[in-house]
Amino acid sequence: MSARPVPRALSERREAMAMVAAEAERARSGSGGLVLLRGTTGSGRTALLEAVAEQAAAHGMWVLRARCAPGPVAPFAAVRQLFEDGPELACPTMEPPGDADSGAALHRERAAWLWRALLEWTEEAPLFLAVDDVQLADPLSRGWLTEAARLVERLPVLLVATERSQYDVEPPAPGLAHALPPHLVRTHTLTPLSPDGAAELVRSVAGALPSPAWVDDVVRAGAGSPLLLHALLDDLAAQPPGRDGAPAVPDTCAALYPGAYPAAVSWWLDSAGSATVDVARALAVVSDGRGGDRDGDRGCEGARDGAGHPGVYEEGDAGLLADMTGADPARTHGWLTAMTRLGLLRPGPDGRPRYAHPLLRDAVVGGWSGDRRKAAHGRAAEVMLRRGAGAEAVAGQLLRAPAPFGSWAADVLLDAAARAVGAGRGEDAAGFLRRVLDEEMPSARRAAVLTELGSLEFAGGRSAAGLPRLAEAVQVADTPGDRVRSAMAHGTALAGRGEVRAAVGVLRSLEQRLTDHQGLARTLWSASALLSDRDPAVRREVYGRLRETAALAPGLVGTAGQALLVRYEATAGLVSAQAAMGRVRALLEVPADPLAESILLGASAAVALWADELDEAERLSGRALAGQRASLLHPLQAALLTVRADLACARGGYAALLADPGTRHALEGAGDARPRMDAAAAAVLALVETGRPEQAAALADRSEARDAAGSWELPRFLYARGRLRAASGDPAGALDDFLECGRRQAEREVVSPVVTPWRTAAAECRLALGRPEEALALAHEELRLAIVWNTPRTVGRCLRVLGAATGGVRGLGLAEEAVRLLRDTPAETELIAALIAQGRQLVAAGDRTRARDPLREAAERAERIGAVRLRAVAEHVLREGGARRAATPYTGPAALTDSERRIAELAAGGRTNSEIGELLHLARRTVETHLTHAYRKLGIRRRAELPAALDRLPAGGT
């Protein structure tokens, strides 16, 4: 048989066509036989049979066709189709008589008649008998075809039959070749199209316009099946084109018209039997929610067993589906494996089976009504719970199950919500909580769910949904404590939306109804004070009332309220750090109201931060955060996060700050979404100090304040943006931000530099703009306020800037005094800035040699904490002073000189300074100096830390 062009749809069927062609050639020479073309539903068996029949006809064979169909048919119906156009022979009656023996005789007579018809045709030409879907043939036709296969070996007859061969959950019936010896049958099994072959088929239909990504999407939805691919392409051809000229491949069949694809999937299911349909749809139900990630699917091809075969799943997957449907677990496991090898299923990133494309999953489950789907999801939830599945997996099914479902459903959904919150997936948690509200539960539990759900929805930008839930929670709560929790969340949401007076009103109204619960009333008063920070006028009113009451009866405001007053007085410049710390430490010794304890801890943490008690501030803020649920809105929440961010900035912990979830969310925000202003301010500062001004500027532009006029967050943002502009060479723009920051702080009665030292920052801008007198005035004013608070950090900062504005010998003295003071504070960044200022003053005085020590120390310290900007400034001043650029790092083991390393190694080995001096013939003071330098470069403070620090030294030394 000569070669003919092969249709693209048959491009991967050449081997089968060649085999049939060879058998046809043998049949024409008088040696017939049986060829069995086996394949799955939709694999193109019919198209292949038509193609080989056409080739046989082209070579002079008479082609007789029969297509078998399911359902009751007359005896020999399939074989009779072959001879419908055959010679006129006396045909026996179709219907056998009622007598069984007479019926058997009639069937034998009819079989003989069909055999005579076959022989008569062979006298005219070689025959090509094409029988499609032979597995559906009536029993008598199957018997006749089997017998014919035994007899055509010496006739010019080739019998070619297609047979469905697919692993189903129900065991299949014996095939046509079951009763035949192997030498009588040539069998070829069609495999699914390869990805390249499927892509070629798609491009042959759609043309060259679609992108490779679009072709890949269609190929996955078609699962290597020519039937599904053609059906999907037919549907897509009726859709409007997308931006790239090709219609989008949807996730649901509802978007397809005229619906050839879902009809093809339905036919594929019907061909598989009811047990397979039940398992297939159960899998679609179970995988709903984890089978729709298009990008994730592409990474699933690597899930293979030890032999390199895809889709070898755990028995639990099959067991779950078997329990849901009553199917045989072993057959179900085999079906999962077989369907994966065919391309209809793929292992997901979790190794679980799922459909190759969400459109395919939707088409599989599309034959069920909405009620049946819900019932299936409920059954899945029950089975998964019984089999020990995780709470979130079970809850995922309950989201789609009928409601209310059962007494255990609320527990599972709440557990899933808690896990989602812990993983930082607030939207998932909110979905579980919305579903919980459909279950029956006590009013106390409903109030707790409403409070958490409203908090999550408000935090997720859905204030229109969250606020009514929070208001309802206050009404539903049946205990005073629950009402207070819900009211604080409701007030926090209102204040966050700018309705500060309404927020305080909500708390005040509840407070007046709690006359028998003084502790809870005090808690609400403290919460009102925190919320009032967002509005200057309300703040003055609330703190005025708080101060008056505390002066007459401190017990009426409670320990939390008194701690807030200490915080207020610290920002108003009315108390020293020593006195403030004494007061908050005394308050911390007194038992606090349970719901107000976190407010007491948070206020005390802020005071400790400003008092340079950074370790204590960290402990207190950590305790306060531990006492709160991250998913609940609370008046203290934002203030606590600000304390943590300020702690990181004071220590130079910029890497940790940028890795914080709140800061990262601000950095990763997309589009028009604006991050929280306090988080944006912290991120801008960290980005500036780590040498990323462009990224900081982009974030500042996206965080531009438009509706936070009175908020405490706005001055912080203005200060951060001013620092950015100053670092970017825009002192005039920076000065505007710093002065506006000061004006906003004054509105809120915040005058102390403990919060935002805007005066010294503005003074530096005025110096850069050539206005030293104005700079001196600002620096003196801040120094006066700093002396009231009297911590090394605030005073040292003022002395540094005052020294720069003063200049000369007096200025150098002020800079040196600033360095001396700041060496006693854990605020590393302020010390670095003071060392740079001292170096500048020495360079200006012509003492370049003395300038190098403070400048190099500044560069070393800046390098150690990752303060890229400060290190660059220190190196710039060093170069201005004539120093050459360092060839080695300033910090770390590699920065040690040979002498420093040798002495450090001896000290790490247990030698005393005297012993090291004697061994190396050095004075003890020289040894101490070298060790001091080594400690500084290694970033350690104690001798005991030397061994671990030196372990980081590369082999071969520096």
mmCIF file of N, CA and C in Angstrom, residues 800-860:
data_model
loop_
_atom_site.group_PDB
_atom_site.id
_atom_site.type_symbol
_atom_site.label_atom_id
_atom_site.label_comp_id
_atom_site.label_asym_id
_atom_site.label_seq_id
_atom_site.Cartn_x
_atom_site.Cartn_y
_atom_site.Cartn_z
ATOM 1 N N ARG A 800 24.574 66.366 69.150
ATOM 2 C CA ARG A 800 25.188 66.127 67.836
ATOM 3 C C ARG A 800 24.793 67.206 66.843
ATOM 4 N N VAL A 801 23.506 67.479 66.728
ATOM 5 C CA VAL A 801 23.030 68.469 65.762
ATOM 6 C C VAL A 801 23.430 69.875 66.196
ATOM 7 N N LEU A 802 23.349 70.143 67.490
ATOM 8 C CA LEU A 802 23.762 71.455 67.986
ATOM 9 C C LEU A 802 25.229 71.699 67.697
ATOM 10 N N GLY A 803 26.045 70.641 67.845
ATOM 11 C CA GLY A 803 27.477 70.778 67.538
ATOM 12 C C GLY A 803 27.713 71.081 66.079
ATOM 13 N N ALA A 804 26.949 70.402 65.190
ATOM 14 C CA ALA A 804 27.103 70.665 63.753
ATOM 15 C C ALA A 804 26.702 72.090 63.420
ATOM 16 N N ALA A 805 25.634 72.605 64.079
ATOM 17 C CA ALA A 805 25.200 73.975 63.813
ATOM 18 C C ALA A 805 26.136 75.001 64.419
ATOM 19 N N THR A 806 26.785 74.664 65.541
ATOM 20 C CA THR A 806 27.692 75.601 66.230
ATOM 21 C C THR A 806 29.043 75.674 65.546
ATOM 22 N N GLY A 807 29.635 74.520 65.241
ATOM 23 C CA GLY A 807 30.935 74.471 64.587
ATOM 24 C C GLY A 807 32.062 74.875 65.510
ATOM 25 N N GLY A 808 33.292 74.831 64.973
ATOM 26 C CA GLY A 808 34.465 75.257 65.736
ATOM 27 C C GLY A 808 34.748 74.335 66.908
ATOM 28 N N VAL A 809 35.546 74.876 67.830
ATOM 29 C CA VAL A 809 35.965 74.089 68.989
ATOM 30 C C VAL A 809 34.749 73.725 69.833
ATOM 31 N N ARG A 810 33.814 74.681 69.977
ATOM 32 C CA ARG A 810 32.618 74.414 70.753
ATOM 33 C C ARG A 810 31.778 73.308 70.115
ATOM 34 N N GLY A 811 31.676 73.343 68.801
ATOM 35 C CA GLY A 811 30.920 72.313 68.104
ATOM 36 C C GLY A 811 31.551 70.943 68.248
ATOM 37 N N LEU A 812 32.917 70.893 68.170
ATOM 38 C CA LEU A 812 33.607 69.616 68.341
ATOM 39 C C LEU A 812 33.374 69.059 69.736
ATOM 40 N N GLY A 813 33.408 69.948 70.727
ATOM 41 C CA GLY A 813 33.171 69.501 72.099
ATOM 42 C C GLY A 813 31.769 68.922 72.266
ATOM 43 N N LEU A 814 30.787 69.559 71.633
ATOM 44 C CA LEU A 814 29.424 69.037 71.721
ATOM 45 C C LEU A 814 29.298 67.672 71.034
ATOM 46 N N ALA A 815 29.984 67.517 69.902
ATOM 47 C CA ALA A 815 29.945 66.239 69.199
ATOM 48 C C ALA A 815 30.593 65.136 70.030
ATOM 49 N N GLU A 816 31.719 65.470 70.659
ATOM 50 C CA GLU A 816 32.399 64.467 71.493
ATOM 51 C C GLU A 816 31.551 64.103 72.706
ATOM 52 N N GLU A 817 30.861 65.104 73.284
ATOM 53 C CA GLU A 817 29.964 64.813 74.394
ATOM 54 C C GLU A 817 28.810 63.926 73.952
ATOM 55 N N ALA A 818 28.312 64.135 72.745
ATOM 56 C CA ALA A 818 27.238 63.295 72.216
ATOM 57 C C ALA A 818 27.697 61.845 72.094
ATOM 58 N N VAL A 819 28.930 61.643 71.581
ATOM 59 C CA VAL A 819 29.463 60.281 71.460
ATOM 60 C C VAL A 819 29.575 59.633 72.840
ATOM 61 N N ARG A 820 30.061 60.405 73.822
ATOM 62 C CA ARG A 820 30.223 59.857 75.171
ATOM 63 C C ARG A 820 28.872 59.419 75.743
ATOM 64 N N LEU A 821 27.867 60.242 75.566
ATOM 65 C CA LEU A 821 26.548 59.900 76.093
ATOM 66 C C LEU A 821 25.953 58.677 75.383
ATOM 67 N N LEU A 822 26.109 58.654 74.089
ATOM 68 C CA LEU A 822 25.435 57.617 73.305
ATOM 69 C C LEU A 822 26.114 56.261 73.411
ATOM 70 N N ARG A 823 27.336 56.215 73.925
ATOM 71 C CA ARG A 823 27.967 54.910 74.145
ATOM 72 C C ARG A 823 27.244 54.136 75.249
ATOM 73 N N ASP A 824 26.447 54.823 76.044
ATOM 74 C CA ASP A 824 25.717 54.169 77.134
ATOM 75 C C ASP A 824 24.293 53.798 76.745
ATOM 76 N N THR A 825 23.972 53.903 75.477
ATOM 77 C CA THR A 825 22.606 53.582 75.040
ATOM 78 C C THR A 825 22.642 52.442 74.031
ATOM 79 N N PRO A 826 21.627 51.562 74.034
ATOM 80 C CA PRO A 826 21.585 50.475 73.046
ATOM 81 C C PRO A 826 21.128 50.932 71.661
ATOM 82 N N ALA A 827 20.840 52.232 71.522
ATOM 83 C CA ALA A 827 20.395 52.752 70.228
ATOM 84 C C ALA A 827 21.608 52.931 69.316
ATOM 85 N N GLU A 828 21.936 51.897 68.596
ATOM 86 C CA GLU A 828 23.158 51.852 67.796
ATOM 87 C C GLU A 828 23.193 52.938 66.727
ATOM 88 N N THR A 829 22.066 53.200 66.092
ATOM 89 C CA THR A 829 22.073 54.136 64.963
ATOM 90 C C THR A 829 22.436 55.555 65.401
ATOM 91 N N GLU A 830 21.983 55.961 66.599
ATOM 92 C CA GLU A 830 22.322 57.299 67.079
ATOM 93 C C GLU A 830 23.806 57.425 67.359
ATOM 94 N N LEU A 831 24.423 56.381 67.892
ATOM 95 C CA LEU A 831 25.871 56.418 68.140
ATOM 96 C C LEU A 831 26.633 56.528 66.820
ATOM 97 N N ILE A 832 26.213 55.793 65.819
ATOM 98 C CA ILE A 832 26.893 55.870 64.514
ATOM 99 C C ILE A 832 26.823 57.285 63.963
ATOM 100 N N ALA A 833 25.645 57.887 64.037
ATOM 101 C CA ALA A 833 25.497 59.258 63.537
ATOM 102 C C ALA A 833 26.374 60.225 64.320
ATOM 103 N N ALA A 834 26.483 60.028 65.638
ATOM 104 C CA ALA A 834 27.325 60.906 66.449
ATOM 105 C C ALA A 834 28.797 60.729 66.105
ATOM 106 N N LEU A 835 29.243 59.494 65.870
ATOM 107 C CA LEU A 835 30.636 59.245 65.485
ATOM 108 C C LEU A 835 30.949 59.926 64.146
ATOM 109 N N ILE A 836 30.000 59.872 63.224
ATOM 110 C CA ILE A 836 30.215 60.553 61.934
ATOM 111 C C ILE A 836 30.309 62.058 62.146
ATOM 112 N N ALA A 837 29.427 62.614 62.999
ATOM 113 C CA ALA A 837 29.483 64.055 63.278
ATOM 114 C C ALA A 837 30.798 64.444 63.922
ATOM 115 N N GLN A 838 31.301 63.620 64.831
ATOM 116 C CA GLN A 838 32.606 63.892 65.452
ATOM 117 C C GLN A 838 33.712 63.873 64.402
ATOM 118 N N GLY A 839 33.646 62.877 63.496
ATOM 119 C CA GLY A 839 34.652 62.810 62.438
ATOM 120 C C GLY A 839 34.606 64.030 61.532
ATOM 121 N N ARG A 840 33.413 64.485 61.199
ATOM 122 C CA ARG A 840 33.274 65.684 60.364
ATOM 123 C C ARG A 840 33.928 66.892 61.050
ATOM 124 N N GLN A 841 33.623 67.032 62.343
ATOM 125 C CA GLN A 841 34.165 68.168 63.076
ATOM 126 C C GLN A 841 35.695 68.119 63.095
ATOM 127 N N LEU A 842 36.264 66.929 63.271
ATOM 128 C CA LEU A 842 37.726 66.801 63.295
ATOM 129 C C LEU A 842 38.319 67.094 61.919
ATOM 130 N N VAL A 843 37.668 66.629 60.857
ATOM 131 C CA VAL A 843 38.152 66.934 59.508
ATOM 132 C C VAL A 843 38.099 68.437 59.266
ATOM 133 N N ALA A 844 36.980 69.064 59.687
ATOM 134 C CA ALA A 844 36.845 70.515 59.506
ATOM 135 C C ALA A 844 37.906 71.272 60.289
ATOM 136 N N ALA A 845 38.322 70.712 61.449
ATOM 137 C CA ALA A 845 39.350 71.355 62.266
ATOM 138 C C ALA A 845 40.756 71.061 61.749
ATOM 139 N N GLY A 846 40.898 70.248 60.709
ATOM 140 C CA GLY A 846 42.192 69.920 60.142
ATOM 141 C C GLY A 846 42.864 68.739 60.800
ATOM 142 N N ASP A 847 42.190 68.087 61.751
ATOM 143 C CA ASP A 847 42.792 66.957 62.451
ATOM 144 C C ASP A 847 42.312 65.663 61.793
ATOM 145 N N ARG A 848 42.806 65.432 60.589
ATOM 146 C CA ARG A 848 42.321 64.305 59.809
ATOM 147 C C ARG A 848 42.733 62.962 60.386
ATOM 148 N N THR A 849 43.883 62.915 61.006
ATOM 149 C CA THR A 849 44.341 61.648 61.593
ATOM 150 C C THR A 849 43.410 61.203 62.711
ATOM 151 N N ARG A 850 43.065 62.135 63.615
ATOM 152 C CA ARG A 850 42.154 61.792 64.710
ATOM 153 C C ARG A 850 40.755 61.487 64.186
ATOM 154 N N ALA A 851 40.403 62.067 63.051
ATOM 155 C CA ALA A 851 39.053 61.854 62.511
ATOM 156 C C ALA A 851 38.844 60.418 62.042
ATOM 157 N N ARG A 852 39.928 59.747 61.679
ATOM 158 C CA ARG A 852 39.756 58.423 61.079
ATOM 159 C C ARG A 852 39.219 57.395 62.065
ATOM 160 N N ASP A 853 39.606 57.457 63.331
ATOM 161 C CA ASP A 853 39.134 56.459 64.295
ATOM 162 C C ASP A 853 37.617 56.495 64.465
ATOM 163 N N PRO A 854 36.993 57.643 64.776
ATOM 164 C CA PRO A 854 35.531 57.626 64.912
ATOM 165 C C PRO A 854 34.826 57.295 63.601
ATOM 166 N N LEU A 855 35.393 57.733 62.471
ATOM 167 C CA LEU A 855 34.736 57.454 61.195
ATOM 168 C C LEU A 855 34.816 55.962 60.847
ATOM 169 N N ARG A 856 35.969 55.359 61.111
ATOM 170 C CA ARG A 856 36.085 53.919 60.839
ATOM 171 C C ARG A 856 35.207 53.110 61.795
ATOM 172 N N GLU A 857 35.150 53.564 63.038
ATOM 173 C CA GLU A 857 34.252 52.870 63.969
ATOM 174 C C GLU A 857 32.801 52.998 63.495
ATOM 175 N N ALA A 858 32.446 54.171 63.014
ATOM 176 C CA ALA A 858 31.077 54.359 62.507
ATOM 177 C C ALA A 858 30.812 53.437 61.320
ATOM 178 N N ALA A 859 31.791 53.345 60.417
ATOM 179 C CA ALA A 859 31.614 52.482 59.249
ATOM 180 C C ALA A 859 31.503 51.014 59.664
ATOM 181 N N GLU A 860 32.325 50.618 60.659
ATOM 182 C CA GLU A 860 32.276 49.242 61.139
ATOM 183 C C GLU A 860 30.907 48.919 61.739
#
